[in-house]
XYZ file of N, CA, C and O in Angstrom:
464
model
N 111.953 88.354 90.790
C 111.030 89.426 91.636
C 110.853 89.074 92.676
O 110.359 88.075 92.909
N 110.954 89.748 93.954
C 110.971 89.680 95.171
C 109.225 89.626 95.220
O 109.109 90.586 95.520
N 108.518 88.938 95.942
C 107.646 88.694 96.516
C 106.891 88.535 97.957
O 107.534 87.385 98.317
N 106.190 89.026 98.783
C 106.092 88.731 100.067
C 104.436 88.583 99.941
O 103.607 89.424 99.600
N 104.194 87.457 100.550
C 102.614 87.077 100.793
C 101.945 86.695 102.037
O 102.523 85.920 102.695
N 101.239 87.519 102.424
C 100.447 87.440 103.643
C 99.377 86.951 103.450
O 98.329 86.630 102.316
N 98.949 86.044 104.619
C 97.832 85.058 104.724
C 97.414 85.002 106.345
O 98.001 85.534 107.173
N 96.232 84.524 106.201
C 95.339 84.019 107.812
C 94.794 85.320 108.130
O 93.952 84.768 109.471
N 94.396 86.486 107.844
C 93.669 87.356 108.352
C 92.245 86.904 108.182
O 91.774 85.717 107.950
N 91.215 87.617 109.026
C 89.967 87.532 108.941
C 89.074 88.125 110.103
O 89.458 89.311 110.695
N 87.972 87.572 110.371
C 87.136 88.124 111.281
C 86.945 87.185 112.507
O 86.984 86.286 112.458
N 87.307 88.047 113.869
C 87.441 87.299 115.331
C 86.831 87.969 116.173
O 86.706 89.535 116.018
N 86.468 87.580 117.138
C 85.800 88.328 118.000
C 86.819 88.648 119.210
O 87.767 88.226 119.277
N 86.499 89.707 119.961
C 87.391 90.223 120.905
C 87.839 89.075 121.935
O 87.081 88.261 122.223
N 88.807 89.127 122.424
C 89.479 87.629 123.244
C 90.053 86.877 122.134
O 90.889 86.006 122.880
N 89.616 86.981 121.051
C 90.239 85.528 120.114
C 91.579 85.887 119.599
O 92.298 86.646 119.972
N 92.117 84.825 119.295
C 93.325 84.579 118.435
C 93.018 84.212 116.952
O 92.261 84.030 116.322
N 94.549 85.216 116.323
C 94.647 84.707 114.623
C 96.226 84.485 114.519
O 96.985 85.254 115.221
N 96.599 83.734 113.592
C 97.823 83.539 113.097
C 98.080 84.010 111.979
O 97.543 83.477 110.802
N 99.065 85.224 111.332
C 99.368 85.704 110.198
C 100.524 84.967 109.675
O 101.318 84.608 110.801
N 100.976 84.585 108.327
C 101.577 84.114 107.532
C 102.286 85.102 106.813
O 101.376 85.649 105.830
N 103.559 85.149 106.380
C 104.174 85.903 105.301
C 105.335 85.133 104.796
O 106.534 85.115 105.255
N 105.074 84.561 103.406
C 106.168 83.779 102.680
C 106.677 84.944 101.726
O 105.824 85.358 100.900
N 108.024 84.441 101.675
C 108.599 85.298 100.620
C 109.032 84.194 99.579
O 109.026 82.909 99.604
N 109.232 84.814 98.590
C 109.649 84.423 97.255
C 110.632 83.908 96.901
O 111.210 82.542 96.540
N 111.663 83.931 98.057
C 112.849 83.744 98.103
C 113.391 83.428 99.335
O 112.351 83.138 100.152
N 114.934 82.917 99.462
C 115.084 82.828 100.776
C 114.518 83.907 101.835
O 115.209 85.247 101.546
N 114.495 83.832 102.835
C 114.097 84.758 103.913
C 115.280 85.171 104.682
O 115.354 86.429 104.987
N 116.213 84.662 104.145
C 117.592 84.758 104.820
C 118.306 86.377 103.822
O 119.249 86.415 104.102
N 117.712 86.296 102.960
C 118.030 87.572 102.045
C 117.744 88.628 102.313
O 118.163 89.868 102.137
N 116.701 88.738 103.623
C 116.215 90.070 104.230
C 117.080 90.377 105.527
O 117.691 89.629 106.297
N 117.661 91.775 105.779
C 118.286 92.004 106.763
C 117.157 91.890 107.993
O 117.811 91.728 109.261
N 115.874 92.595 107.780
C 115.042 92.465 108.912
C 113.746 92.265 108.159
O 113.639 92.710 106.746
N 112.912 91.783 108.914
C 111.103 91.878 108.509
C 110.406 92.124 109.699
O 110.778 91.979 110.458
N 109.153 92.571 109.187
C 108.357 92.877 110.329
C 106.855 93.117 109.837
O 106.633 92.777 108.792
N 105.885 93.204 110.871
C 104.884 93.321 110.464
C 104.053 94.516 111.055
O 104.361 94.801 112.116
N 103.527 95.230 110.002
C 103.053 96.677 110.516
C 101.429 96.537 110.406
O 100.885 95.749 109.547
N 100.708 97.535 110.924
C 99.303 97.592 110.930
C 98.859 98.956 110.359
O 99.686 99.975 110.887
N 97.714 99.005 109.501
C 97.252 100.247 109.332
C 95.920 100.416 109.765
O 95.012 99.813 109.078
N 95.343 100.788 110.697
C 93.968 100.895 111.037
C 93.411 101.844 110.241
O 93.613 102.754 109.331
N 91.660 101.797 110.650
C 90.963 102.742 109.353
C 91.341 104.090 109.787
O 91.257 104.598 111.225
N 91.922 105.147 108.800
C 92.228 106.399 109.053
C 93.571 106.629 109.891
O 93.693 107.707 109.963
N 94.128 105.549 109.701
C 95.498 105.944 110.635
C 96.765 105.540 109.755
O 96.551 105.024 108.596
N 97.786 106.015 110.037
C 99.159 105.548 109.658
C 99.548 104.092 109.580
O 98.981 103.552 110.502
N 100.259 103.479 108.713
C 100.864 102.284 109.134
C 102.206 102.047 109.983
O 102.807 102.845 109.847
N 102.169 101.418 110.990
C 103.004 101.393 111.955
C 103.556 99.997 112.522
O 102.768 99.346 112.083
N 104.824 99.930 112.579
C 105.390 98.865 113.160
C 104.595 98.035 114.331
O 104.376 98.630 115.322
N 104.096 96.861 113.770
C 103.652 95.962 115.100
C 104.578 95.299 115.987
O 104.826 95.048 116.906
N 105.389 94.305 114.791
C 106.559 93.387 115.406
C 107.438 93.385 114.568
O 107.295 93.211 113.399
N 108.756 93.015 114.639
C 109.835 92.609 113.895
C 110.779 92.069 114.114
O 111.245 91.878 115.563
N 111.676 91.475 113.267
C 112.992 91.063 113.761
C 113.710 92.135 113.114
O 114.016 92.523 112.069
N 114.792 92.523 113.978
C 116.178 93.089 113.435
C 117.400 92.584 113.287
O 117.514 91.074 112.831
N 118.312 92.806 113.018
C 119.771 92.124 112.726
C 119.697 91.526 113.744
O 119.720 91.433 114.953
N 120.507 90.393 113.606
C 120.841 89.306 114.397
C 119.783 88.493 115.271
O 119.804 87.816 116.398
N 118.584 88.836 114.891
C 117.391 87.816 115.069
C 116.853 88.721 116.367
O 115.833 87.602 116.882
N 117.143 89.939 116.829
C 116.701 90.424 117.754
C 115.031 90.816 117.749
O 114.483 90.857 116.147
N 113.991 90.787 118.196
C 112.712 91.183 118.091
C 112.224 92.503 118.885
O 113.064 92.392 119.838
N 111.245 92.858 118.410
C 110.803 94.277 118.630
C 109.492 94.371 118.537
O 108.769 93.903 117.652
N 108.476 94.912 119.454
C 107.196 94.937 119.558
C 106.914 96.358 119.897
O 107.213 96.958 120.737
N 105.393 96.519 119.133
C 104.884 98.001 119.801
C 104.194 97.647 121.219
O 103.824 96.636 121.629
N 104.306 98.704 121.765
C 103.727 98.496 123.246
C 102.250 98.311 123.501
O 102.193 97.587 124.434
N 101.455 98.437 122.397
C 100.010 98.074 122.600
C 99.762 96.590 122.424
O 99.192 96.044 122.775
N 101.057 95.866 121.376
C 100.669 94.434 121.591
C 101.704 93.369 122.778
O 101.636 92.446 122.506
N 102.670 94.351 123.079
C 103.614 93.725 124.090
C 102.870 92.327 125.068
O 101.924 92.848 125.754
N 103.080 91.269 125.128
C 102.343 90.212 125.865
C 101.589 89.489 125.250
O 100.850 88.799 125.685
N 100.959 89.790 124.163
C 99.733 89.458 123.365
C 100.273 89.285 121.892
O 99.681 87.672 121.453
N 101.035 89.577 121.528
C 101.529 89.240 119.946
C 102.905 88.570 120.021
O 103.779 88.732 120.870
N 103.536 87.586 118.914
C 104.285 87.226 119.252
C 104.848 87.021 117.584
O 103.958 86.502 116.911
N 106.149 87.396 117.472
C 106.766 87.038 116.056
C 107.692 85.974 115.948
O 108.301 85.953 116.717
N 107.508 85.180 114.694
C 108.134 84.113 114.843
C 108.605 83.879 113.095
O 107.997 84.399 112.335
N 109.492 83.175 113.143
C 110.203 82.730 111.567
C 110.651 81.250 111.650
O 110.777 80.423 112.547
N 110.410 80.817 110.322
C 110.664 79.492 109.908
C 111.391 79.698 108.640
O 111.040 79.780 107.900
N 112.961 79.514 109.001
C 113.688 79.802 107.576
C 113.536 78.787 106.494
O 113.384 79.240 105.415
N 113.295 77.643 107.062
C 113.300 76.207 106.174
C 111.858 76.576 104.946
O 111.910 76.414 103.968
N 110.939 77.328 105.611
C 109.517 77.539 104.836
C 109.746 79.253 104.286
O 108.734 79.160 103.883
N 110.655 79.816 104.831
C 110.748 81.133 104.333
C 109.600 82.059 104.610
O 108.757 82.820 103.550
N 109.218 81.894 105.907
C 108.040 82.433 106.578
C 108.022 82.863 107.685
O 108.859 82.528 108.697
N 107.521 84.204 108.136
C 107.590 84.751 109.124
C 106.052 84.856 109.683
O 105.091 85.167 108.783
N 105.955 84.562 110.821
C 104.483 84.407 111.423
C 104.552 85.558 112.672
O 105.289 86.298 113.239
N 102.819 86.017 112.756
C 102.467 86.752 113.874
C 101.416 86.031 114.763
O 100.307 86.045 114.297
N 101.865 85.617 115.688
C 100.589 84.748 116.342
C 99.896 85.992 117.257
O 100.623 86.651 117.878
N 98.499 86.483 117.060
C 97.921 87.357 117.772
C 97.050 86.703 118.863
O 95.990 86.318 118.402
N 97.011 87.123 120.231
C 96.368 86.556 120.934
C 95.466 87.839 121.931
O 96.156 88.942 121.574
N 94.591 87.515 122.447
C 93.400 88.294 123.039
C 93.782 89.539 122.608
O 93.978 90.760 122.673
N 92.857 89.258 121.393
C 92.569 90.404 120.201
C 91.514 91.308 121.007
O 90.615 91.253 121.247
N 91.689 92.666 120.532
C 90.983 94.159 120.585
C 90.829 94.412 119.618
O 91.143 94.378 118.568
N 89.906 95.286 119.858
C 88.632 95.926 118.639
C 90.273 96.692 117.928
O 89.596 97.098 116.972
N 90.707 97.339 118.688
C 91.615 98.322 118.234
C 93.133 98.099 117.198
O 93.655 98.384 116.679
N 92.738 96.280 117.420
C 93.953 95.860 116.749
C 93.471 95.683 115.027
O 94.078 95.157 114.330
N 92.089 96.093 115.235
C 91.431 95.824 114.022
C 92.600 96.933 112.492
O 92.757 98.002 112.950
N 92.266 96.576 111.570
C 93.219 96.908 110.525
C 94.012 95.939 109.464
O 93.423 94.706 109.415
N 94.583 96.692 108.255
C 95.004 95.798 107.487
C 96.596 95.589 107.766
O 97.044 96.545 108.643
N 97.140 94.062 107.769
C 98.185 94.021 108.408
C 98.990 93.525 107.152
O 98.894 93.056 106.207
N 100.572 94.389 107.391
C 101.439 94.152 106.190
C 102.852 93.610 106.508
O 103.196 94.089 107.399
N 103.301 92.736 105.714
C 104.435 92.286 105.904
C 105.513 93.097 105.267
O 105.437 93.455 104.004
N 106.731 93.128 105.617
C 107.976 94.261 105.118
C 108.844 93.434 105.038
O 109.532 92.958 106.574
N 109.738 93.453 104.336
C 111.199 93.042 104.275
C 112.300 93.579 103.656
O 111.677 94.205 102.816
N 113.181 94.127 104.504
C 114.367 95.210 103.901
C 115.564 94.199 103.815
O 115.950 93.318 104.275
N 115.911 94.662 102.254
C 117.063 93.763 101.596
C 118.346 94.330 102.604
O 118.437 95.612 103.052
N 119.435 93.717 102.151
C 120.719 94.404 102.691
C 121.064 95.346 102.453
O 122.211 96.168 102.359
N 120.420 95.733 100.849
C 121.006 97.021 100.260
C 119.889 98.059 100.518
O 120.011 99.041 99.808
N 118.835 97.950 101.616
C 118.149 98.869 102.104
C 116.785 99.141 101.434
O 116.186 99.952 101.755
N 116.618 98.018 100.752
C 115.105 98.303 99.879
C 114.277 97.390 100.651
O 114.216 96.340 101.081
N 113.144 98.246 100.654
C 111.773 97.542 101.519
C 110.777 96.759 100.437
O 110.435 97.276 99.675
N 110.444 95.825 100.975
C 109.793 95.008 100.124
C 108.180 94.671 100.783
O 108.266 94.363 102.007
N 107.082 95.209 100.163
C 105.708 94.918 101.042
C 105.056 93.663 100.512
O 104.938 94.007 99.017
N 104.359 93.596 101.393
C 103.136 92.608 100.804
C 102.273 93.147 100.421
O 102.004 94.393 100.762
N 100.968 92.468 100.107
C 99.968 93.269 99.782
C 98.894 93.253 100.868
O 97.877 94.193 100.718
N 99.015 92.944 101.886
C 98.173 92.868 102.978
C 97.413 92.151 103.392
O 96.681 91.172 102.320
N 96.681 91.917 104.757
C 95.626 90.710 105.289
C 94.669 91.680 106.084
O 95.523 92.187 107.067
N 93.554 91.402 105.721
C 92.684 92.457 106.397
C 92.438 91.782 107.994
O 91.906 90.246 107.902
N 92.453 92.205 109.287
C 92.218 91.739 110.562
C 90.868 92.682 111.130
O 91.234 93.637 111.150
N 89.802 92.077 111.227
C 88.677 92.550 111.952
C 88.275 91.894 113.298
O 87.937 90.560 113.129
N 88.517 92.669 114.257
C 88.182 92.385 115.686
C 86.871 93.118 116.169
O 86.741 94.378 116.015
N 86.044 91.920 116.334
C 84.417 92.753 116.546
C 84.329 92.666 118.216
O 84.654 91.347 118.773
N 83.504 93.314 118.538
C 83.290 93.294 119.996
C 81.734 92.793 120.415
O 80.635 92.518 119.222
């Protein structure tokens, strides 16, 4: 059974940094794409940053220049480095992996709270 486990969330002040990790139960290379999503209070879950086919990356406009997605294939882990955090970055961050068969796997989420 495929599992994605996020970690690294927490409480941070505006302007601070956090690094989120998403570790998969199997090889990360089994996924066609992987990404980080955010669900703010009362909002829908939106893509923050992701890896597409061929290793291309894409970011939401709101985080471009502040967040960086990275991967360590040997550790089966995808990271999200978040710098210059803003209050509007608050939310639950989810990791998603999409298999080559088109099935989506989600982690349980990790809470990020940015206080002003």
